[in-house]
PDB file of C-alpha atoms in Angstrom:
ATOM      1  CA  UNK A   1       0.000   0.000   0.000  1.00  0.00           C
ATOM      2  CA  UNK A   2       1.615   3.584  -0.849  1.00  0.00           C
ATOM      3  CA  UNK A   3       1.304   6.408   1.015  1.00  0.00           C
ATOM      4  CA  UNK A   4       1.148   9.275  -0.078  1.00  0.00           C
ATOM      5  CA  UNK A   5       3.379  12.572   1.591  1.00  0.00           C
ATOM      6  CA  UNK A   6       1.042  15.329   3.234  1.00  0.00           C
ATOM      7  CA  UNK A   7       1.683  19.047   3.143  1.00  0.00           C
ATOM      8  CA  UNK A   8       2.673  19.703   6.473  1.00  0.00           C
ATOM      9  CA  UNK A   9       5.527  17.254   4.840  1.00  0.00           C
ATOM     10  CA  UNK A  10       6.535  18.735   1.994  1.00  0.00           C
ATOM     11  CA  UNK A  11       6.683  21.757   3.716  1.00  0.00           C
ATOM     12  CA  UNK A  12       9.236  20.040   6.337  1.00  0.00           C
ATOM     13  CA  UNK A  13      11.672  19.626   3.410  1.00  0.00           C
ATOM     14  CA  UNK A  14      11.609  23.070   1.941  1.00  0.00           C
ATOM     15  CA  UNK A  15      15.318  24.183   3.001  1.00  0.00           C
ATOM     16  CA  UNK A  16      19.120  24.052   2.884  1.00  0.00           C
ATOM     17  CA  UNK A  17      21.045  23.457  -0.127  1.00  0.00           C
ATOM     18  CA  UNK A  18      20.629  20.091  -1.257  1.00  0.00           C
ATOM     19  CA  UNK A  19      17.856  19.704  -3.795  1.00  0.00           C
ATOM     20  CA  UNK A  20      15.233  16.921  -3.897  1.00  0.00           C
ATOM     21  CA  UNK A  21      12.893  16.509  -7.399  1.00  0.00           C
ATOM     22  CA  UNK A  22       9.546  15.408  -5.677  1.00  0.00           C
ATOM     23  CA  UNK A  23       7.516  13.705  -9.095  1.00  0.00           C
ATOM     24  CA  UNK A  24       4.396  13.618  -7.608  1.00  0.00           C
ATOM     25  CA  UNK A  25       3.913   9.780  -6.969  1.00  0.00           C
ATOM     26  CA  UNK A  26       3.784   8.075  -3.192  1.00  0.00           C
ATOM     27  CA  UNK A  27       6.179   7.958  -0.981  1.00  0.00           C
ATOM     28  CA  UNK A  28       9.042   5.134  -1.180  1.00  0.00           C
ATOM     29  CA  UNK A  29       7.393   2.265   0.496  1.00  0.00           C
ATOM     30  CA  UNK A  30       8.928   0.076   2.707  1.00  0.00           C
ATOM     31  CA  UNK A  31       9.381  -3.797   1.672  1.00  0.00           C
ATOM     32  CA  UNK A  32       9.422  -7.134   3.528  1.00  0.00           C
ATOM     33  CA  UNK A  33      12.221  -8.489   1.552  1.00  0.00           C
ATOM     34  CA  UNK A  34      15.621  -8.656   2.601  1.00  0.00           C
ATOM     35  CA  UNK A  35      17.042  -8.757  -0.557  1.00  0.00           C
ATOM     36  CA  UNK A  36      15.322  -7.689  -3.955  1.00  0.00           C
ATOM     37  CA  UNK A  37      15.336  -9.930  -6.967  1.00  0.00           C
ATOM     38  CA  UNK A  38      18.417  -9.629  -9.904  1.00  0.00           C
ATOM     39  CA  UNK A  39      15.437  -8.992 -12.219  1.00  0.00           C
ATOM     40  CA  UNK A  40      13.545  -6.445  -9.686  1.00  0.00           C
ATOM     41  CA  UNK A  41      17.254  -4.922  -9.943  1.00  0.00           C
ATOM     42  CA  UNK A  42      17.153  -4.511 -13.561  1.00  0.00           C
ATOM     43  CA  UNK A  43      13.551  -3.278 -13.818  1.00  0.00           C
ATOM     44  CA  UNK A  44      14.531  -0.322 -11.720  1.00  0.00           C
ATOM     45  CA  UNK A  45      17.569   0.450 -13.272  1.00  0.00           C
ATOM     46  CA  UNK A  46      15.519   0.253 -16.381  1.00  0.00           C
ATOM     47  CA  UNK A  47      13.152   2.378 -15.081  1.00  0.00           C
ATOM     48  CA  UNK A  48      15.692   5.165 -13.967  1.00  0.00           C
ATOM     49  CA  UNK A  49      17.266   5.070 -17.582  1.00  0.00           C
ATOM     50  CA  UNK A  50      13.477   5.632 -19.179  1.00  0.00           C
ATOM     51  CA  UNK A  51      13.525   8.226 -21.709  1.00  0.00           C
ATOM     52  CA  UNK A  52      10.657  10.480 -19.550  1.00  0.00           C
ATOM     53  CA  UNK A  53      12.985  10.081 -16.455  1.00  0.00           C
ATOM     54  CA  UNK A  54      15.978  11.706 -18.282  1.00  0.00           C
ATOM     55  CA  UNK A  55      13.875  14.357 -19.399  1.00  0.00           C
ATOM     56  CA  UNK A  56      12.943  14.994 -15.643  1.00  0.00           C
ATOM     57  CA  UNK A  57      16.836  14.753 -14.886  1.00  0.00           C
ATOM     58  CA  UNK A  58      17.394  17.268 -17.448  1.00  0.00           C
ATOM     59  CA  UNK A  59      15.259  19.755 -15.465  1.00  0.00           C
ATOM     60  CA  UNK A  60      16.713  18.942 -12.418  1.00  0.00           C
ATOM     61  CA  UNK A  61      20.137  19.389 -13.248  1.00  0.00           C
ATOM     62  CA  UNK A  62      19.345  22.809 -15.129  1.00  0.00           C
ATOM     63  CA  UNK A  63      17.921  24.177 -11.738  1.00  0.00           C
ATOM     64  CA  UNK A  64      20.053  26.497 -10.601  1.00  0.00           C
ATOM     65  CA  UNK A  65      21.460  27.636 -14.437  1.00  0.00           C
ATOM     66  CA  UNK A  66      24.861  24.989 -13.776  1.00  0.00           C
ATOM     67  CA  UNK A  67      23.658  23.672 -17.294  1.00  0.00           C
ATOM     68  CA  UNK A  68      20.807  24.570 -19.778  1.00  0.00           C
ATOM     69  CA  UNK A  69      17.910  21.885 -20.201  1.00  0.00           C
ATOM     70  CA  UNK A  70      19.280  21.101 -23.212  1.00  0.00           C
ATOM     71  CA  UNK A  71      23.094  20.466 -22.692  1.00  0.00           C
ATOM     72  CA  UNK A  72      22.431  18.495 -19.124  1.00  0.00           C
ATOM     73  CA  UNK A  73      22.676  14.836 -21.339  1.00  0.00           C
ATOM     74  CA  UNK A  74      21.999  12.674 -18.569  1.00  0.00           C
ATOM     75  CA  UNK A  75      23.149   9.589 -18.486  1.00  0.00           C
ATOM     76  CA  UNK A  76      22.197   6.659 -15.801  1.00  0.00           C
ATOM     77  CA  UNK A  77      25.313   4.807 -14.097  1.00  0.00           C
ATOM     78  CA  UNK A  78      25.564   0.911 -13.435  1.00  0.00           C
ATOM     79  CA  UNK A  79      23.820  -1.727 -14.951  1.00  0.00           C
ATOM     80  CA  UNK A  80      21.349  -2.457 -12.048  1.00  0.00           C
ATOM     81  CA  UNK A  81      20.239  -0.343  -9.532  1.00  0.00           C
ATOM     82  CA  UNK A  82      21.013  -0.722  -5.490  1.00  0.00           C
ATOM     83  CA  UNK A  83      19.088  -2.086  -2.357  1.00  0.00           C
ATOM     84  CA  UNK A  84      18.772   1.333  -0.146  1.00  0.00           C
ATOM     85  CA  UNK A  85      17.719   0.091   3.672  1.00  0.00           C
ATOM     86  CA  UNK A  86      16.549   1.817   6.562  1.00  0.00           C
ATOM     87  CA  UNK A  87      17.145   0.999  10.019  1.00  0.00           C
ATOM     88  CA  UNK A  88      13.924  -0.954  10.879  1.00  0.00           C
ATOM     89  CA  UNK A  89      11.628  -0.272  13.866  1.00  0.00           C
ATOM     90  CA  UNK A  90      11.087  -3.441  14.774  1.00  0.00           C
ATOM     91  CA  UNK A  91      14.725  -3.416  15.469  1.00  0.00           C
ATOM     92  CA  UNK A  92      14.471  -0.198  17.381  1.00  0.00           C
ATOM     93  CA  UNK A  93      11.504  -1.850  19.707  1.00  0.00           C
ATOM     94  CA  UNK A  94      13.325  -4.236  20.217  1.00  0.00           C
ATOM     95  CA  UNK A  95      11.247  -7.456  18.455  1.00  0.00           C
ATOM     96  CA  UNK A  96      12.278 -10.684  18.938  1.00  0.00           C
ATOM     97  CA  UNK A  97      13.765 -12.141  14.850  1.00  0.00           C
ATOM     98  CA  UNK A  98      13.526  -8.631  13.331  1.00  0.00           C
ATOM     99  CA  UNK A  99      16.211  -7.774  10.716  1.00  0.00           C
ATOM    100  CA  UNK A 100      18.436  -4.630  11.451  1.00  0.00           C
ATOM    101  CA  UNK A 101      17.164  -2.904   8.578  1.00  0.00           C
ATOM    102  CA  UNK A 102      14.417  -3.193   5.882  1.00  0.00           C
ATOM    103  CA  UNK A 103      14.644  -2.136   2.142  1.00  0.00           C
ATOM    104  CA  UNK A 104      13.067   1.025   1.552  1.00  0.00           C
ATOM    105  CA  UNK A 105      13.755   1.694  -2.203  1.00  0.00           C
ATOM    106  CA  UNK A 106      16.057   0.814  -5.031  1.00  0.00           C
ATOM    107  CA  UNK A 107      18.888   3.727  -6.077  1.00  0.00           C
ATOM    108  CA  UNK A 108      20.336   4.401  -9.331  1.00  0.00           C
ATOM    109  CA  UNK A 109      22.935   6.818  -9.964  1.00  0.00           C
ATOM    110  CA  UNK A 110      22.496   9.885 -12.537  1.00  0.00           C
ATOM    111  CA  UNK A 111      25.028  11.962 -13.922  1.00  0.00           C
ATOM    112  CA  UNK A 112      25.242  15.440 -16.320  1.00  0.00           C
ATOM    113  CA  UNK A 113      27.335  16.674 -18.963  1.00  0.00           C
ATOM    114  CA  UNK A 114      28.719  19.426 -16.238  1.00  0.00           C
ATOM    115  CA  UNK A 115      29.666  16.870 -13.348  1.00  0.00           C
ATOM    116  CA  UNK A 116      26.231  17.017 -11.099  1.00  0.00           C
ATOM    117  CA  UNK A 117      25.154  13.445  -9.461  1.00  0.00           C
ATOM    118  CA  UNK A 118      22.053  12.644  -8.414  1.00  0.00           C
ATOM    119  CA  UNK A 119      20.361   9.757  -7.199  1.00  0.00           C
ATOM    120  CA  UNK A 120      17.357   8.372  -8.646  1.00  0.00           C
ATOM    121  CA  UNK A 121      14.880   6.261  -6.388  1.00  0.00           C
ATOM    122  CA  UNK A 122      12.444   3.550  -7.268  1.00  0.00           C
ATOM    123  CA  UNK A 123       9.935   1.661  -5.740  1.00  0.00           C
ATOM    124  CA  UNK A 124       7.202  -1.183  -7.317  1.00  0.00           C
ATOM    125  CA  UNK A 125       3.849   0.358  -7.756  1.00  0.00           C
ATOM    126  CA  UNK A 126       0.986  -1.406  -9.528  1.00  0.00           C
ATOM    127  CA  UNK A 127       3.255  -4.132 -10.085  1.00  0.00           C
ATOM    128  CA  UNK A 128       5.815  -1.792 -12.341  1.00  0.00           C
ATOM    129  CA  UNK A 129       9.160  -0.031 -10.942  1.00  0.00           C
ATOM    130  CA  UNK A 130       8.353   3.509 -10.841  1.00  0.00           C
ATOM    131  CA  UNK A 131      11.059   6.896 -10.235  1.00  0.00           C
ATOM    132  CA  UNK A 132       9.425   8.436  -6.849  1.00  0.00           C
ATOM    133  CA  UNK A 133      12.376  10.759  -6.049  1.00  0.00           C
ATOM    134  CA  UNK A 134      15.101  12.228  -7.204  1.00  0.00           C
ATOM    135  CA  UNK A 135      18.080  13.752  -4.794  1.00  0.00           C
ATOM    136  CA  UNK A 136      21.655  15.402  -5.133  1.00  0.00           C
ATOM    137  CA  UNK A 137      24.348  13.382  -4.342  1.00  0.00           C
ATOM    138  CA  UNK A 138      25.067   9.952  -4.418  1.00  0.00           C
ATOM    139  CA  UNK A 139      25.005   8.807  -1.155  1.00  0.00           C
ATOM    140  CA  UNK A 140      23.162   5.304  -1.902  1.00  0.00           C
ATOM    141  CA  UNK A 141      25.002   3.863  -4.360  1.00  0.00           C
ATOM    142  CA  UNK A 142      28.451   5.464  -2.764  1.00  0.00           C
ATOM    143  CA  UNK A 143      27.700   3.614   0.656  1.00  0.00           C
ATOM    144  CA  UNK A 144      26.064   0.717  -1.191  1.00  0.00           C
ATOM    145  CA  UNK A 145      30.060   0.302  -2.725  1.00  0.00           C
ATOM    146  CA  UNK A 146      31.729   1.592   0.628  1.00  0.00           C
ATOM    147  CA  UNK A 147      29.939  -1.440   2.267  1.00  0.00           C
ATOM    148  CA  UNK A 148      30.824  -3.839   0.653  1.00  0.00           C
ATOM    149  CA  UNK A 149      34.695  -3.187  -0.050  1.00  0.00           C
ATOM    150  CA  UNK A 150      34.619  -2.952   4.414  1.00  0.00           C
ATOM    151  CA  UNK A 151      32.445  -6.217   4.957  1.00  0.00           C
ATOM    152  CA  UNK A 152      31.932  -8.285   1.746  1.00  0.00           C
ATOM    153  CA  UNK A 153      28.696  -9.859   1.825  1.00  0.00           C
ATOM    154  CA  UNK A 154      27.399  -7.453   4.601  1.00  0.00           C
ATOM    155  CA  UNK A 155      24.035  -5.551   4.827  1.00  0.00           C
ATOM    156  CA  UNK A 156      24.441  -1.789   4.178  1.00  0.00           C
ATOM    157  CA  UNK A 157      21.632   0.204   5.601  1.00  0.00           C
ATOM    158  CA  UNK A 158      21.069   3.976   7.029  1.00  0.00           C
ATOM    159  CA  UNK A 159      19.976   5.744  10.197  1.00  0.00           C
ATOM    160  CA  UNK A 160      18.662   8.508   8.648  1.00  0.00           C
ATOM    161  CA  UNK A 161      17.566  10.241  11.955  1.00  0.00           C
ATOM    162  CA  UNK A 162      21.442  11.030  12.650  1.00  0.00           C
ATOM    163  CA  UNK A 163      22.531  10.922   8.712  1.00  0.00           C
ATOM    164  CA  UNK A 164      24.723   7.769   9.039  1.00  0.00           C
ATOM    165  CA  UNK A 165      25.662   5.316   7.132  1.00  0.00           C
ATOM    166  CA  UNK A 166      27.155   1.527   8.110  1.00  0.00           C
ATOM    167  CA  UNK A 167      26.964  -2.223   7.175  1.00  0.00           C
ATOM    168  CA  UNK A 168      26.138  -5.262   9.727  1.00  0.00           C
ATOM    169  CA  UNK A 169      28.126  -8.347   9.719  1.00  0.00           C
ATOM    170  CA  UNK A 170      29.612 -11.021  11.507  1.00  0.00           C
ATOM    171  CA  UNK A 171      27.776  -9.841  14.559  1.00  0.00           C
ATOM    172  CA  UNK A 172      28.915  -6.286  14.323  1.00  0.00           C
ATOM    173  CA  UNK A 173      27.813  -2.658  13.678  1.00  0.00           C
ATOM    174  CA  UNK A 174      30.715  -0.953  11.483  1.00  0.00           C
ATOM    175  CA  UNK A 175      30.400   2.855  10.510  1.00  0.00           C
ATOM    176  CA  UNK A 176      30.940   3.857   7.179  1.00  0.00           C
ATOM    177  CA  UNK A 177      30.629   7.360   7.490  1.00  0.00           C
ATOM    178  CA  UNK A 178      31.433  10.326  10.130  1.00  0.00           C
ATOM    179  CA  UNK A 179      28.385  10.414  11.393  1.00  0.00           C
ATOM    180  CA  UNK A 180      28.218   6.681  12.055  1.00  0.00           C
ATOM    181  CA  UNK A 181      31.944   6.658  13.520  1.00  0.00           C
ATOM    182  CA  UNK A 182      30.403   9.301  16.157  1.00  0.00           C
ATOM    183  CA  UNK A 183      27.339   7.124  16.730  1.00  0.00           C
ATOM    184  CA  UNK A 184      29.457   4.058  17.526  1.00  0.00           C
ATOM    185  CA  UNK A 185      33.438   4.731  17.439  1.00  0.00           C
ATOM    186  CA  UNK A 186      35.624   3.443  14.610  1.00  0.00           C
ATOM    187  CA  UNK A 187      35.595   0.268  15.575  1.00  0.00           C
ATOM    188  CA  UNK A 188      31.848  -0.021  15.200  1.00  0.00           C
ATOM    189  CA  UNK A 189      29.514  -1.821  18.010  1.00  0.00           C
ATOM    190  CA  UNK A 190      28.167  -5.370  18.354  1.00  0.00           C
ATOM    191  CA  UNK A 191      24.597  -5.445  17.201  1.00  0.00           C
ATOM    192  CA  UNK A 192      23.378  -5.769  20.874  1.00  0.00           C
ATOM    193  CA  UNK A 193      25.282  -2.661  21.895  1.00  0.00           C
ATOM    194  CA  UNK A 194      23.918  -1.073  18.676  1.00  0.00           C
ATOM    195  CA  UNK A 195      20.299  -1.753  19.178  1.00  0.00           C
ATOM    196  CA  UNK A 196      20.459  -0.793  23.088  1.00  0.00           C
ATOM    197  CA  UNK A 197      21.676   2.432  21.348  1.00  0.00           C
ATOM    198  CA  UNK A 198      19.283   3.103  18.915  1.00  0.00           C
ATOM    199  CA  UNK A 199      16.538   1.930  21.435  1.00  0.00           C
ATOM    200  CA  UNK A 200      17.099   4.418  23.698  1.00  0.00           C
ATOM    201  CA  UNK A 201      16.864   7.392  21.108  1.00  0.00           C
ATOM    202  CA  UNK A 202      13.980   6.200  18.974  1.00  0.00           C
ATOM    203  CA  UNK A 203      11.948   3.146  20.831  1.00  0.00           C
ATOM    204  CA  UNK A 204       9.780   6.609  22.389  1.00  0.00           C
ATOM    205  CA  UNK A 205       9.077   7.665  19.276  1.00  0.00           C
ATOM    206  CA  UNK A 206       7.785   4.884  16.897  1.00  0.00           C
ATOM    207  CA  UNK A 207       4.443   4.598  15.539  1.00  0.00           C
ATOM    208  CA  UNK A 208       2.201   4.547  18.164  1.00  0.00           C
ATOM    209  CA  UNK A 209       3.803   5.598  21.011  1.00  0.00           C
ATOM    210  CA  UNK A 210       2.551   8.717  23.216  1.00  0.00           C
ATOM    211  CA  UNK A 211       5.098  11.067  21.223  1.00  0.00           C
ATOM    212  CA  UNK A 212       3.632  10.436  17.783  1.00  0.00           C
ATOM    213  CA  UNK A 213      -0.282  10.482  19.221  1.00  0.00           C
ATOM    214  CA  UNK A 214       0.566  13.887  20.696  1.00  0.00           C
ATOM    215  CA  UNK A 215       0.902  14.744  16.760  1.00  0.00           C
ATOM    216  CA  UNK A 216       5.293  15.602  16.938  1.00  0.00           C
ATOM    217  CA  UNK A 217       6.068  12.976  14.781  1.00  0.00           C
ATOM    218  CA  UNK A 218       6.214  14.462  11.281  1.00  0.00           C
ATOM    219  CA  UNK A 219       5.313  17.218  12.457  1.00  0.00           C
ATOM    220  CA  UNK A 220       8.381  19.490  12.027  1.00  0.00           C
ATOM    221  CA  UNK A 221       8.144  22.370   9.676  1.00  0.00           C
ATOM    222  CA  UNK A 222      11.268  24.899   9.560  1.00  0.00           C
ATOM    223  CA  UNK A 223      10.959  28.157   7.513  1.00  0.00           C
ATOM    224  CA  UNK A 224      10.410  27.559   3.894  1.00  0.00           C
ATOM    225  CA  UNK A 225      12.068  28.346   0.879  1.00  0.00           C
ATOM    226  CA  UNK A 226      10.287  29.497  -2.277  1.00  0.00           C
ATOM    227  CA  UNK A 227      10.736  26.252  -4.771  1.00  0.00           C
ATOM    228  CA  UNK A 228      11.511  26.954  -8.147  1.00  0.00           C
ATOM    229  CA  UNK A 229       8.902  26.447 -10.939  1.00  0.00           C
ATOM    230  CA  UNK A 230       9.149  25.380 -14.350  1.00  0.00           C
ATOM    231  CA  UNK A 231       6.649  25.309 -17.192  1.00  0.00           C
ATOM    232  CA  UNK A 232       6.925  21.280 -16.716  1.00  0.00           C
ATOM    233  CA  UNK A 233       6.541  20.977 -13.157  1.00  0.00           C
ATOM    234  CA  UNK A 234       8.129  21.939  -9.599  1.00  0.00           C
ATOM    235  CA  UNK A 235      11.848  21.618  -9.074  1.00  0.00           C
ATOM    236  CA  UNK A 236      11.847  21.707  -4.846  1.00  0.00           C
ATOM    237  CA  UNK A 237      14.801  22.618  -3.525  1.00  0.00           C
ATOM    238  CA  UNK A 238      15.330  20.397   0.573  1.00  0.00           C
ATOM    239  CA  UNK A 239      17.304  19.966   3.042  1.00  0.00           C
ATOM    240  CA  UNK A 240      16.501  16.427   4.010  1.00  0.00           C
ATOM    241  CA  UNK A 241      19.161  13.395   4.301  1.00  0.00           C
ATOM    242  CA  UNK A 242      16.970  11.523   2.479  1.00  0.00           C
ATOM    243  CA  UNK A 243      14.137  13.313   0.802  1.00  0.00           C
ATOM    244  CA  UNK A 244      10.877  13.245   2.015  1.00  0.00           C
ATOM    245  CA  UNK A 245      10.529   9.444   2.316  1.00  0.00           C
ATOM    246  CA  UNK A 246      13.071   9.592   5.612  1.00  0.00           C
ATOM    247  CA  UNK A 247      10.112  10.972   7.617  1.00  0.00           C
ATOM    248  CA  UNK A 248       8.042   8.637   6.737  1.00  0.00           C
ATOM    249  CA  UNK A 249      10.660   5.945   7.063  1.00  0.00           C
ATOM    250  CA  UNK A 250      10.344   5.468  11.398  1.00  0.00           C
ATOM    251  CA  UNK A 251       7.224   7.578  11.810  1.00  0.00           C
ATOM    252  CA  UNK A 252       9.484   9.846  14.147  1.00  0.00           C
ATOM    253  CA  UNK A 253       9.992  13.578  14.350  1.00  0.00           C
ATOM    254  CA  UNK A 254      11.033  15.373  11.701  1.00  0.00           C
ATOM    255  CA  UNK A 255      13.299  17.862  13.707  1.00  0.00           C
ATOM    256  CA  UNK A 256      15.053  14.071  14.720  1.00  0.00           C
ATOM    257  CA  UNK A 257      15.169  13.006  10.778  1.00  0.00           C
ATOM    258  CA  UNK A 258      15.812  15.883   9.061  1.00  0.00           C
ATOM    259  CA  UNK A 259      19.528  16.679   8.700  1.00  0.00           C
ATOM    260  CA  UNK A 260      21.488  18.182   5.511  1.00  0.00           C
ATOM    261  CA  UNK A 261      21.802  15.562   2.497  1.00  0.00           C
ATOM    262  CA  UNK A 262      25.161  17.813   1.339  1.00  0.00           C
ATOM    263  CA  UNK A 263      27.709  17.324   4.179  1.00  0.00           C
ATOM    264  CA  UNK A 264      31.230  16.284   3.893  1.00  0.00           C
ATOM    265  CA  UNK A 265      31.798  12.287   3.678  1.00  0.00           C
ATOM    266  CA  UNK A 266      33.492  10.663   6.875  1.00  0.00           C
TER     267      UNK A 266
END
């Protein structure tokens, strides 16, 4: 089921210097499966490399003026696109069997004639892989690499509340990022020590709980930016990590989940 991002939202994103193309579909929906198909892989790569989504990456990469519409020649990197998972809150409460992290979306990365990256998100909707989101950088598909040079055969995932990024293995937490080495030291944490950790900052705060009845949860909304416009649609400029789907991602607050995309890489 798909869910689809409210105002109050939207709003929550409008800020800071990274830029987020919102294409007006649901948000990235969160999937059961610890590992998505080789072909499920290939449909969303497929997907990202459509002719309609390089249009759309055209646009977004003329934005600002770096590049005309025109000259941007986007092309789509890889030849399948990436797992992207979330820290799961099941994991945060604590739940008996649950998996660390849960796939949230699949990541491709885009580049233009002029140097920009971007990273193009897709999800399965109405059984065909669809582009919900497109954001600066290439954090995914950068960690998604990262991860598996540090701990071959490891799962990569994200806390996007604090912006890091690190990959589970062998019984331990490693950091992959500078954000993660602050979160649990350079030597990483065993996943017991890691989900006490995480417990303690977010178990108050999951769906459900007193904090999100009260109506904080999601409910952040800094001072907004005026997005820019095109004769083809919004271009919104964000500040989230993640894009809009990270608030959605553990139900918490979005002053907790919403931290600068463009930061310097630990």
């Amino acid at each position: 089921m798909t869910r689809h991002l409210p105002r109050h939202l939207l709003r929550a994103v409008l800020a800071g210097s990274a830029a987020t193309l919102l294409l007006g579909l649901a948000a990235p929906h969160a999937s059961a499966d610890s590992g998505p198909s080789d072909a499920s892989l290939e449909a969303a790569h497929d997907a990202a490399a459509a002719p309609k989504t390089l249009d759309t990456l055209s646009r977004f990469f003329a934005r600002e003026g770096a590049v005309s519409k025109a000259a941007a020649d986007p092309r789509v990197r890889g030849d399948d696109a990436v797992p992207v998972r979330y820290l799961s809150p099941e994991f945060v409460a604590g739940k008996k069997g649950a998996p660390i992290a849960r796939v949230e979306f699949l990541a491709s990365k885009a580049v233009s004639s002029d140097g920009q990256e971007a990273s193009l998100w897709t999800v399965k909707q109405a059984g065909s892989w669809q582009v919900v989101n497109i954001a600066t950088g290439d954090d995914e598909t950068h960690y998604a690499r990262v991860g598996a040079d540090k701990l071959p055969g490891g799962t990569v995932f994200h806390e996007p509340q604090i912006n890091a990024w690190y990959v589970q293995g062998r019984g331990r937490v490693l950091p992959l990022d500078a954000d993660a080495v602050r979160a649990v030291g350079a030597g990483g944490a065993s996943v017991a020590a890691y989900q006490k950790r995480v417990h303690a900052a977010y178990a108050d705060k999951l769906p459900g709980s007193a904090y999100a009845k009260s109506g904080k949860a999601g409910g952040f909304a800094p001072k907004e930016r005026a997005s820019e416009q095109s004769p083809e649609g919004p271009v919104t400029v964000a500040s989230s990590v993640a894009g809009a789907g990270a608030l959605a991602a553990l139900g918490l607050s979005g002053a907790a989940v919403l931290r600068r995309r463009a930061r310097q890489r630990g």
